[in-house]
Tab-separated table of C-alpha atoms and ligand atoms in Angstrom:
chain	number	residue	atom	x	y	z
S	1	MET	CA	-8.859	-12.053	21.945
S	2	GLN	CA	-12.237	-9.754	21.240
S	3	ARG	CA	-11.358	-7.364	18.749
S	4	ALA	CA	-13.019	-4.466	20.714
S	5	MET	CA	-9.797	-5.660	23.081
S	6	MET	CA	-6.634	-5.009	20.658
S	7	ASP	CA	-4.204	-2.855	20.604
S	8	GLY	CA	-5.249	1.012	19.533
S	9	ILE	CA	-8.917	-0.024	18.290
S	10	SER	CA	-11.496	2.275	19.705
S	11	ASP	CA	-15.494	2.919	19.100
S	12	LEU	CA	-14.765	6.286	20.050
S	13	PRO	CA	-14.593	8.883	17.780
S	14	ILE	CA	-11.041	10.217	16.697
S	15	SER	CA	-9.773	13.604	15.098
S	16	VAL	CA	-6.255	14.302	13.930
S	17	GLN	CA	-5.105	17.600	13.159
S	18	PHE	CA	-2.991	18.323	9.631
S	19	ASP	CA	-1.265	21.123	8.623
S	20	PHE	CA	-1.535	22.273	5.562
S	21	ALA	CA	1.988	23.938	5.307
S	22	THR	CA	3.886	21.118	5.823
S	23	GLY	CA	1.785	17.816	4.803
S	24	ILE	CA	1.799	16.326	7.652
S	25	PHE	CA	-0.885	15.319	10.486
S	26	SER	CA	-0.258	14.369	13.714
S	27	PRO	CA	-0.225	11.793	16.034
S	28	TYR	CA	0.261	9.059	13.333
S	29	ALA	CA	0.794	5.956	13.578
S	30	ASP	CA	3.577	4.603	11.159
S	31	ILE	CA	5.637	6.597	8.546
S	32	SER	CA	7.677	4.985	5.751
S	33	GLU	CA	9.991	6.678	3.081
S	34	ARG	CA	10.143	5.103	-0.714
S	35	ARG	CA	13.105	5.721	-1.823
S	36	MET	CA	14.617	5.203	-5.201
S	37	SER	CA	15.406	1.946	-4.578
S	38	ASP	CA	11.846	1.198	-3.352
S	39	LEU	CA	10.848	2.648	-6.774
S	40	LYS	CA	14.092	1.081	-8.939
S	41	GLU	CA	11.666	-1.164	-11.654
S	42	MET	CA	9.262	1.975	-11.612
S	43	PHE	CA	11.023	4.370	-13.976
S	44	TYR	CA	11.806	3.743	-17.735
S	45	ASP	CA	15.497	5.413	-17.721
S	46	GLN	CA	17.482	2.285	-15.838
S	47	SER	CA	20.798	4.275	-16.215
S	48	VAL	CA	19.604	7.386	-14.092
S	49	VAL	CA	17.831	4.931	-11.458
S	50	ALA	CA	21.125	2.965	-11.106
S	51	ALA	CA	23.603	6.065	-10.808
S	52	ALA	CA	21.239	8.177	-8.785
S	53	MET	CA	20.908	4.701	-6.121
S	54	ALA	CA	24.857	4.460	-6.475
S	55	LEU	CA	24.587	8.230	-4.968
S	56	ASP	CA	22.255	9.191	-2.841
S	57	ASN	CA	19.637	7.014	-2.877
S	58	PRO	CA	17.074	9.515	-2.627
S	59	ILE	CA	13.706	9.837	-0.876
S	60	ILE	CA	11.243	10.242	-3.718
S	61	TYR	CA	7.832	10.397	-1.587
S	62	GLU	CA	7.301	9.132	2.440
S	63	ILE	CA	3.358	8.756	3.747
S	64	ARG	CA	2.429	9.311	6.736
S	65	TYR	CA	-0.285	6.584	8.231
S	66	HIS	CA	-2.785	6.153	11.327
S	67	PRO	CA	-4.917	3.345	11.215
S	68	PHE	CA	-8.902	3.781	13.020
S	69	LEU	CA	-9.717	0.624	14.525
S	70	THR	CA	-13.572	0.210	15.834
S	71	SER	CA	-14.376	-3.122	16.801
S	72	VAL	CA	-15.863	-3.801	13.230
S	73	SER	CA	-14.339	-2.049	11.114
S	74	ASP	CA	-10.450	-0.598	9.561
S	75	MET	CA	-10.977	3.011	8.248
S	76	GLY	CA	-6.734	3.730	7.138
S	77	LEU	CA	-5.437	7.255	6.671
S	78	GLY	CA	-2.383	7.837	4.580
S	79	VAL	CA	-0.900	11.378	3.766
S	80	THR	CA	1.201	11.239	0.904
S	81	ARG	CA	4.066	13.742	0.029
S	82	ILE	CA	5.915	13.620	-2.945
S	83	PHE	CA	9.234	15.586	-3.418
S	84	PRO	CA	9.251	17.198	-6.500
S	85	GLY	CA	12.093	15.938	-9.147
S	86	LYS	CA	12.667	14.176	-12.052
S	87	VAL	CA	14.188	10.631	-13.086
S	88	GLY	CA	15.833	11.510	-16.086
S	89	ASP	CA	12.949	12.779	-17.669
S	90	GLU	CA	10.241	11.308	-15.856
S	91	TYR	CA	8.168	12.790	-12.728
S	92	HIS	CA	8.382	11.945	-9.277
S	93	MET	CA	5.553	9.308	-8.631
S	94	THR	CA	3.858	6.823	-6.247
S	95	LYS	CA	4.563	3.703	-6.914
S	96	GLY	CA	0.963	2.760	-7.942
S	97	HIS	CA	-1.147	-0.343	-6.837
S	98	PHE	CA	-4.315	-2.648	-7.424
S	99	HIS	CA	-6.237	-3.666	-4.375
S	100	GLU	CA	-6.110	-6.955	-3.569
S	101	GLN	CA	-9.776	-7.391	-2.752
S	102	PRO	CA	-11.738	-6.445	-5.555
S	103	ASN	CA	-14.435	-4.691	-4.247
S	104	GLN	CA	-12.701	-2.487	-2.724
S	105	PRO	CA	-12.210	1.588	-3.707
S	106	GLU	CA	-10.737	4.593	-2.509
S	107	ILE	CA	-10.273	8.538	-2.130
S	108	TYR	CA	-7.760	10.501	-2.593
S	109	PHE	CA	-7.278	14.185	-2.118
S	110	CYS	CA	-4.772	16.396	-3.367
S	111	VAL	CA	-4.512	19.333	-0.760
S	112	ARG	CA	-1.218	20.859	-2.553
S	113	GLY	CA	0.970	20.894	-5.423
S	114	GLU	CA	0.251	19.523	-9.173
S	115	GLY	CA	0.104	16.204	-10.950
S	116	TYR	CA	-1.705	13.737	-12.302
S	117	LEU	CA	-3.289	10.539	-11.417
S	118	LEU	CA	-3.613	7.978	-13.180
S	119	LEU	CA	-5.688	5.266	-13.431
S	120	GLU	CA	-6.125	1.926	-15.591
S	121	THR	CA	-8.250	-1.090	-15.367
S	122	ARG	CA	-6.725	-4.737	-15.437
S	123	VAL	CA	-8.237	-5.263	-18.733
S	124	GLY	CA	-6.226	-1.756	-20.033
S	125	GLU	CA	-8.482	1.264	-19.798
S	126	PHE	CA	-6.823	3.950	-18.523
S	127	GLU	CA	-7.689	7.821	-17.326
S	128	ALA	CA	-4.997	10.183	-16.471
S	129	VAL	CA	-6.726	13.119	-13.911
S	130	ARG	CA	-4.901	16.590	-13.918
S	131	TRP	CA	-4.793	17.002	-10.155
S	132	LEU	CA	-4.730	20.229	-8.435
S	133	PRO	CA	-5.241	21.237	-4.784
S	134	GLY	CA	-9.132	20.620	-4.439
S	135	THR	CA	-8.931	17.735	-6.440
S	136	ILE	CA	-11.017	14.655	-5.221
S	137	THR	CA	-11.341	11.757	-7.169
S	138	HIS	CA	-13.386	8.258	-6.471
S	139	ILE	CA	-11.010	5.614	-7.297
S	140	PRO	CA	-13.438	2.454	-8.149
S	141	PRO	CA	-12.201	-0.748	-7.379
S	142	GLN	CA	-10.375	-2.600	-9.601
S	143	TRP	CA	-8.371	0.342	-10.918
S	144	ALA	CA	-5.318	0.762	-10.503
S	145	HIS	CA	-4.334	3.936	-8.964
S	146	ARG	CA	-0.484	5.864	-9.349
S	147	VAL	CA	0.316	9.942	-8.682
S	148	VAL	CA	2.847	11.861	-10.560
S	149	ASN	CA	4.157	15.323	-9.450
S	150	THR	CA	4.840	17.233	-12.203
S	151	GLY	CA	5.412	20.538	-10.048
S	152	ALA	CA	8.741	22.713	-8.538
S	153	ASP	CA	6.610	22.490	-5.432
S	154	ILE	CA	5.947	19.320	-3.008
S	155	LEU	CA	2.377	17.312	-3.412
S	156	VAL	CA	0.472	15.865	-0.889
S	157	PHE	CA	-2.567	14.183	-0.728
S	158	VAL	CA	-4.945	12.536	1.136
S	159	ALA	CA	-6.055	8.776	0.653
S	160	SER	CA	-8.868	7.386	2.633
S	161	TYR	CA	-9.232	3.323	2.134
S	162	HIS	CA	-10.290	0.116	4.509
S	163	LEU	CA	-7.147	-1.195	5.556
S	164	ALA	CA	-9.006	-4.553	4.325
S	165	ALA	CA	-8.365	-3.346	0.624
S	166	GLY	CA	-4.700	-4.838	0.574
S	167	HIS	CA	-2.290	-4.115	-1.929
S	168	ASP	CA	-1.448	-5.443	-5.241
S	169	TYR	CA	1.774	-4.328	-6.952
S	170	ALA	CA	2.917	-7.015	-9.020
S	171	PRO	CA	0.592	-6.039	-12.435
S	172	ILE	CA	2.359	-2.767	-11.856
S	173	LEU	CA	5.829	-3.676	-11.458
S	174	ALA	CA	5.722	-6.656	-14.607
S	175	HIS	CA	4.243	-3.703	-16.992
S	176	GLY	CA	3.542	-0.639	-15.609
S	177	PHE	CA	0.791	1.825	-16.427
S	178	ALA	CA	-0.445	2.673	-20.094
S	179	GLN	CA	1.240	6.240	-19.992
S	180	ILE	CA	4.726	7.925	-18.571
S	181	VAL	CA	4.065	11.544	-17.656
S	182	VAL	CA	7.761	13.072	-18.584
S	183	GLU	CA	9.373	16.603	-19.221
S	184	GLN	CA	8.739	17.681	-23.265
S	185	ASP	CA	9.659	21.071	-24.283
S	186	GLY	CA	10.060	22.091	-20.138
S	187	ALA	CA	6.149	21.287	-19.613
S	188	PRO	CA	4.280	17.398	-18.529
S	189	ALA	CA	3.181	15.119	-21.640
S	190	LEU	CA	1.512	12.339	-21.480
S	191	ILE	CA	3.689	9.608	-23.103
S	192	PRO	CA	2.861	6.215	-24.225
S	193	ASN	CA	5.107	3.565	-21.785
S	194	PRO	CA	7.782	2.737	-23.375
S	195	ARG	CA	7.771	-0.834	-21.481
S	196	ARG	CA	4.576	-1.349	-23.532
S	197	ILE	CA	6.092	-0.749	-27.052
X	201	M6P	C1	-1.636	6.892	-0.044
X	201	M6P	C2	-2.549	5.179	0.174
X	201	M6P	C3	-1.575	3.551	0.726
X	201	M6P	C4	-0.133	3.688	-0.456
X	201	M6P	C5	0.059	5.491	-0.698
X	201	M6P	C6	1.224	5.197	-1.060
X	201	M6P	O1	-1.311	6.284	0.944
X	201	M6P	O2	-2.778	4.507	-1.137
X	201	M6P	O3	-2.145	2.877	0.579
X	201	M6P	O4	0.214	3.135	-0.004
X	201	M6P	O5	-0.191	6.412	-1.158
X	201	M6P	O6	0.999	4.344	-3.043
X	201	M6P	P1	1.683	2.887	-3.201
X	201	M6P	O7	1.359	2.126	-1.748
X	201	M6P	O8	1.202	3.010	-4.561
X	201	M6P	O9	3.415	3.687	-3.317
X	202	ZN	ZN1	-4.978	2.249	-3.260
């Protein structure tokens, strides 16, 4: 079948509408919830993770997706809402991933809330970018990316990427990022990842 005849492909401009009050856009093609059980290896306090999974396995964040497929391109839009909260003293965060394809970047745009974008290369260069509403970060190829919500509100960010980029979670599952973000004396602090010490 020709690509132009496949489902959902259009070579015409398409718009969706984002609601700043809720952090939800519509229409969207798909929604994905990430619960504690989906992130169980990611948080360092495994006893808190086990207790939360046994209790109500809470949603940590949710992502609404829309693919913009044309006959020659595959731009993806993702809007993620990270709910406020902590696992022990570690703030809610996304799993984080590298892109499978080595030449694929991404744009992340923080529209609501506050926190950090953690970035790390496969050879261990690390950056933590303070994130506030309006911060837009270009994530270069080969930098893993994770967003941490350190505020009392939801953190909402918009992501734009090529679907062909793919997600590689394995290195993050294996050893996380160089630093984690925890509450210390009532404020967010970046500390070395205990799994790497
Ligand atoms: C953004 C994009 C998606 C990603 C999502 C959640 O919307 O980067 O590709 O899936 O954030 O991040 P993660 O996959 O790390 O849980
Ligand atoms: Zn990505």
